[in-house]
Amino acid sequence: MRSKVMLFEQIRRDSRVEGLSVRALAKRHHVHRRTVRQALASAAPPEPARRRWQSRKIDPFVTAIDAMLRSDLTAPRKQRHTTVRILDRLVEEHQATGLSYSTLRAYVAQRRREIWAEAGGRPLAEVFVPQTHQPAAEGEVDFAELWVDLPAGRTKCYLFTMWLCFSGRSVHRVFPTQSQEAFLEGHIAAFTELGGVPTVHVKYDNLKSAVSAVLFGTDRRRTENERWVLFRSHYQFDGFYCLPGVHGAHEKGGVEGEGGRFRRNHLVPVPKVKSLAELNVRLAKADRADDHRRINGRVRTVGEMFAIEQPLLRPLPTEVFEPGLSLNPRVDRHARIMVRNCQYSVPAKFIGRRVRVHLRAGEVIVLDGRTVIATHERSGRKGAQVLDLDHYLEVLKYKPGALPGATALVQARACGAFTSAHEAFWAAARKAHGDAAGTRELIDVLLLHRHMPAVDVVAGLTAALRVGATQADVVAVEARKQQRGATQPEHPVGQDDSAGQRVVSLTERRLSDPTAVIAGLPPDSRPLPSVDRYDELLTRRKTAPPAADLSKGNVS
């Protein structure tokens, strides 16, 4: 279908080249003679005439409709007239018949805006005013929901985002919760990554981590959390709090859009990681890679803009703010402490005592005085139990029957700390020594993890199982050899030993015949020890002393 500009150009060309009349041009191009005259008069087609409003049937009811719309100026937002309600009232109260719904809807849509503007109210259509931000002056912060595939399954987490308004440089970190500890740690990570603090303010929603109460009035008054005030005072910046609800979302539209953009570009598909710490390392690399992108309408890249902004940021304080929360729970009889509706294990010897807890966004650090006695990854699930099998080993040593059903063992299996090598050794030890004794041998092996890397202990288990040994000291020797990186036997072996280096059992060496070749050791050709020389001491007798001569007064 030809455009009108092309049509006018062809009409003008035919008139100029062939000299055709208006009638002939109209017949050739299948248009009205009026269109031909318009083309000959001007190369630009005339603007289409605006359609005039013709609402003959609605004219008698215009006054009533306007009255209904004006009454909405003082009515609650959810109790204002809709087009359907206006039509119903016109029929009931004014006997309007034959009135078209589409005609009424068009009139109401136009007239409602006019009445609202005449009353001096806020425009119904949201209008956004472009803003110019000064370098290093403002930042914006927000949390966004995020799903992550962790070893425990698909978990809901939260993406912390700080966005600088001038350059668009952003910092992202993932936390298991939106707690105040996560809020503060996100700020510290962002300020450290950016190398400074915005000089004017940072914009926020009315988060519980920062705002205790919203005081409605003419100004943006808030009752801030005391710990948040301490944090702001430490880093010397002010907070700007947006209007509550969706009405204030546009006031920090930069970070709202940035959170969605980053999630779509760097977190799709759902990331699969072993821990949130591993994911945060990936996010830090993605932040630096985004320095090369260019925001729409800007000539410079994000990195180039940030290079201008970074020297103008307020320097970081010399002292680092501690974002963790200090608590003092008591250890219950199950060797657990209660922290934020979750239970965490500690060594059993601390049962009944109060310990000091350092609660952070992603970890729980338990201290006895200044000594760290336990460290756990923080759980975001209410009522969860996070137990470490190592904390119960001394108890299980004299209660071996409690190990098979222990919750700590179930969690150790789930996280991979209790491996298939442990399972095989435990089964072999119970078969060889019985349930109780075999379980104690396993516990002795588990105690090795306190002093040796897990990979060396697992290598020791594998070596012991290869030769059918089920003693913990065998595992200990082989683990130490693995730790030293020994590749050759320490003692020569016989020519008939086709297996090469063999496992050494200290217990067998002590209890077996010392003249036999055991565990790959050379024969002991030394004679057996004798105590005959000591027996000679028993045969010696001292000579009896001479009798005393009392007559001479001599005493021998």
mmCIF file with all atom_site columns, N, CA and C in Angstrom, residues 27 30 106 158 238 247 275 289 308 371 395 413 443 448 488 517 523 545 552:
data_model
loop_
_atom_site.group_PDB
_atom_site.id
_atom_site.type_symbol
_atom_site.label_atom_id
_atom_site.label_alt_id
_atom_site.label_comp_id
_atom_site.label_asym_id
_atom_site.label_entity_id
_atom_site.label_seq_id
_atom_site.pdbx_PDB_ins_code
_atom_site.Cartn_x
_atom_site.Cartn_y
_atom_site.Cartn_z
_atom_site.occupancy
_atom_site.B_iso_or_equiv
_atom_site.pdbx_formal_charge
_atom_site.auth_seq_id
_atom_site.auth_comp_id
_atom_site.auth_asym_id
_atom_site.auth_atom_id
_atom_site.pdbx_PDB_model_num
ATOM 1  N N  . LYS A 1 27  ? -7.932  9.620   -12.646 1.00 0.00 ? 27  LYS A N  1
ATOM 2  C CA . LYS A 1 27  ? -8.292  8.313   -13.196 1.00 0.00 ? 27  LYS A CA 1
ATOM 3  C C  . LYS A 1 27  ? -7.115  7.349   -13.137 1.00 0.00 ? 27  LYS A C  1
ATOM 4  N N  . HIS A 1 30  ? -6.436  6.500   -9.353  1.00 0.00 ? 30  HIS A N  1
ATOM 5  C CA . HIS A 1 30  ? -7.605  6.001   -8.617  1.00 0.00 ? 30  HIS A CA 1
ATOM 6  C C  . HIS A 1 30  ? -7.832  6.792   -7.337  1.00 0.00 ? 30  HIS A C  1
ATOM 7  N N  . ALA A 1 106 ? -15.375 6.781   26.698  1.00 0.00 ? 106 ALA A N  1
ATOM 8  C CA . ALA A 1 106 ? -14.472 7.757   26.113  1.00 0.00 ? 106 ALA A CA 1
ATOM 9  C C  . ALA A 1 106 ? -14.659 9.133   26.726  1.00 0.00 ? 106 ALA A C  1
ATOM 10 N N  . TYR A 1 158 ? 18.394  -13.365 49.240  1.00 0.00 ? 158 TYR A N  1
ATOM 11 C CA . TYR A 1 158 ? 18.112  -11.955 48.999  1.00 0.00 ? 158 TYR A CA 1
ATOM 12 C C  . TYR A 1 158 ? 19.352  -11.272 48.444  1.00 0.00 ? 158 TYR A C  1
ATOM 13 N N  . ASP A 1 238 ? 24.016  10.380  55.436  1.00 0.00 ? 238 ASP A N  1
ATOM 14 C CA . ASP A 1 238 ? 22.613  10.521  55.816  1.00 0.00 ? 238 ASP A CA 1
ATOM 15 C C  . ASP A 1 238 ? 21.749  9.556   55.021  1.00 0.00 ? 238 ASP A C  1
ATOM 16 N N  . HIS A 1 247 ? 4.032   4.002   45.959  1.00 0.00 ? 247 HIS A N  1
ATOM 17 C CA . HIS A 1 247 ? 4.105   5.403   45.563  1.00 0.00 ? 247 HIS A CA 1
ATOM 18 C C  . HIS A 1 247 ? 5.526   5.947   45.674  1.00 0.00 ? 247 HIS A C  1
ATOM 19 N N  . SER A 1 275 ? 28.029  -22.840 48.315  1.00 0.00 ? 275 SER A N  1
ATOM 20 C CA . SER A 1 275 ? 27.760  -21.932 49.430  1.00 0.00 ? 275 SER A CA 1
ATOM 21 C C  . SER A 1 275 ? 27.514  -20.534 48.887  1.00 0.00 ? 275 SER A C  1
ATOM 22 N N  . ALA A 1 289 ? 32.998  -6.800  35.698  1.00 0.00 ? 289 ALA A N  1
ATOM 23 C CA . ALA A 1 289 ? 32.791  -6.965  34.254  1.00 0.00 ? 289 ALA A CA 1
ATOM 24 C C  . ALA A 1 289 ? 31.777  -5.960  33.719  1.00 0.00 ? 289 ALA A C  1
ATOM 25 N N  . ILE A 1 308 ? 35.572  9.039   37.325  1.00 0.00 ? 308 ILE A N  1
ATOM 26 C CA . ILE A 1 308 ? 35.374  10.452  37.668  1.00 0.00 ? 308 ILE A CA 1
ATOM 27 C C  . ILE A 1 308 ? 34.813  10.592  39.078  1.00 0.00 ? 308 ILE A C  1
ATOM 28 N N  . THR A 1 371 ? 37.973  -17.366 73.058  1.00 0.00 ? 371 THR A N  1
ATOM 29 C CA . THR A 1 371 ? 38.290  -18.558 72.277  1.00 0.00 ? 371 THR A CA 1
ATOM 30 C C  . THR A 1 371 ? 37.080  -18.984 71.466  1.00 0.00 ? 371 THR A C  1
ATOM 31 N N  . VAL A 1 395 ? 30.786  -37.559 73.999  1.00 0.00 ? 395 VAL A N  1
ATOM 32 C CA . VAL A 1 395 ? 29.601  -38.202 74.569  1.00 0.00 ? 395 VAL A CA 1
ATOM 33 C C  . VAL A 1 395 ? 29.355  -39.552 73.907  1.00 0.00 ? 395 VAL A C  1
ATOM 34 N N  . ARG A 1 413 ? 25.943  -36.589 56.953  1.00 0.00 ? 413 ARG A N  1
ATOM 35 C CA . ARG A 1 413 ? 25.785  -37.331 55.704  1.00 0.00 ? 413 ARG A CA 1
ATOM 36 C C  . ARG A 1 413 ? 25.238  -36.431 54.599  1.00 0.00 ? 413 ARG A C  1
ATOM 37 N N  . ILE A 1 443 ? 34.603  -43.550 66.088  1.00 0.00 ? 443 ILE A N  1
ATOM 38 C CA . ILE A 1 443 ? 34.681  -42.261 66.782  1.00 0.00 ? 443 ILE A CA 1
ATOM 39 C C  . ILE A 1 443 ? 36.136  -41.822 66.913  1.00 0.00 ? 443 ILE A C  1
ATOM 40 N N  . LEU A 1 448 ? 40.220  -37.745 64.580  1.00 0.00 ? 448 LEU A N  1
ATOM 41 C CA . LEU A 1 448 ? 41.399  -37.351 63.798  1.00 0.00 ? 448 LEU A CA 1
ATOM 42 C C  . LEU A 1 448 ? 41.127  -36.087 62.982  1.00 0.00 ? 448 LEU A C  1
ATOM 43 N N  . GLN A 1 488 ? 57.154  -44.021 49.406  1.00 0.00 ? 488 GLN A N  1
ATOM 44 C CA . GLN A 1 488 ? 57.939  -45.237 49.513  1.00 0.00 ? 488 GLN A CA 1
ATOM 45 C C  . GLN A 1 488 ? 57.823  -45.791 50.919  1.00 0.00 ? 488 GLN A C  1
ATOM 46 N N  . VAL A 1 517 ? 57.461  -61.781 61.173  1.00 0.00 ? 517 VAL A N  1
ATOM 47 C CA . VAL A 1 517 ? 57.457  -60.655 60.251  1.00 0.00 ? 517 VAL A CA 1
ATOM 48 C C  . VAL A 1 517 ? 56.014  -60.160 60.108  1.00 0.00 ? 517 VAL A C  1
ATOM 49 N N  . PRO A 1 523 ? 62.366  -59.046 60.283  1.00 0.00 ? 523 PRO A N  1
ATOM 50 C CA . PRO A 1 523 ? 62.374  -59.907 61.486  1.00 0.00 ? 523 PRO A CA 1
ATOM 51 C C  . PRO A 1 523 ? 63.328  -59.356 62.538  1.00 0.00 ? 523 PRO A C  1
ATOM 52 N N  . PRO A 1 545 ? 78.238  -60.500 111.594 1.00 0.00 ? 545 PRO A N  1
ATOM 53 C CA . PRO A 1 545 ? 79.203  -59.715 112.385 1.00 0.00 ? 545 PRO A CA 1
ATOM 54 C C  . PRO A 1 545 ? 79.697  -60.511 113.599 1.00 0.00 ? 545 PRO A C  1
ATOM 55 N N  . LYS A 1 552 ? 85.835  -56.869 127.862 1.00 0.00 ? 552 LYS A N  1
ATOM 56 C CA . LYS A 1 552 ? 86.819  -55.831 127.599 1.00 0.00 ? 552 LYS A CA 1
ATOM 57 C C  . LYS A 1 552 ? 86.174  -54.516 127.215 1.00 0.00 ? 552 LYS A C  1
#
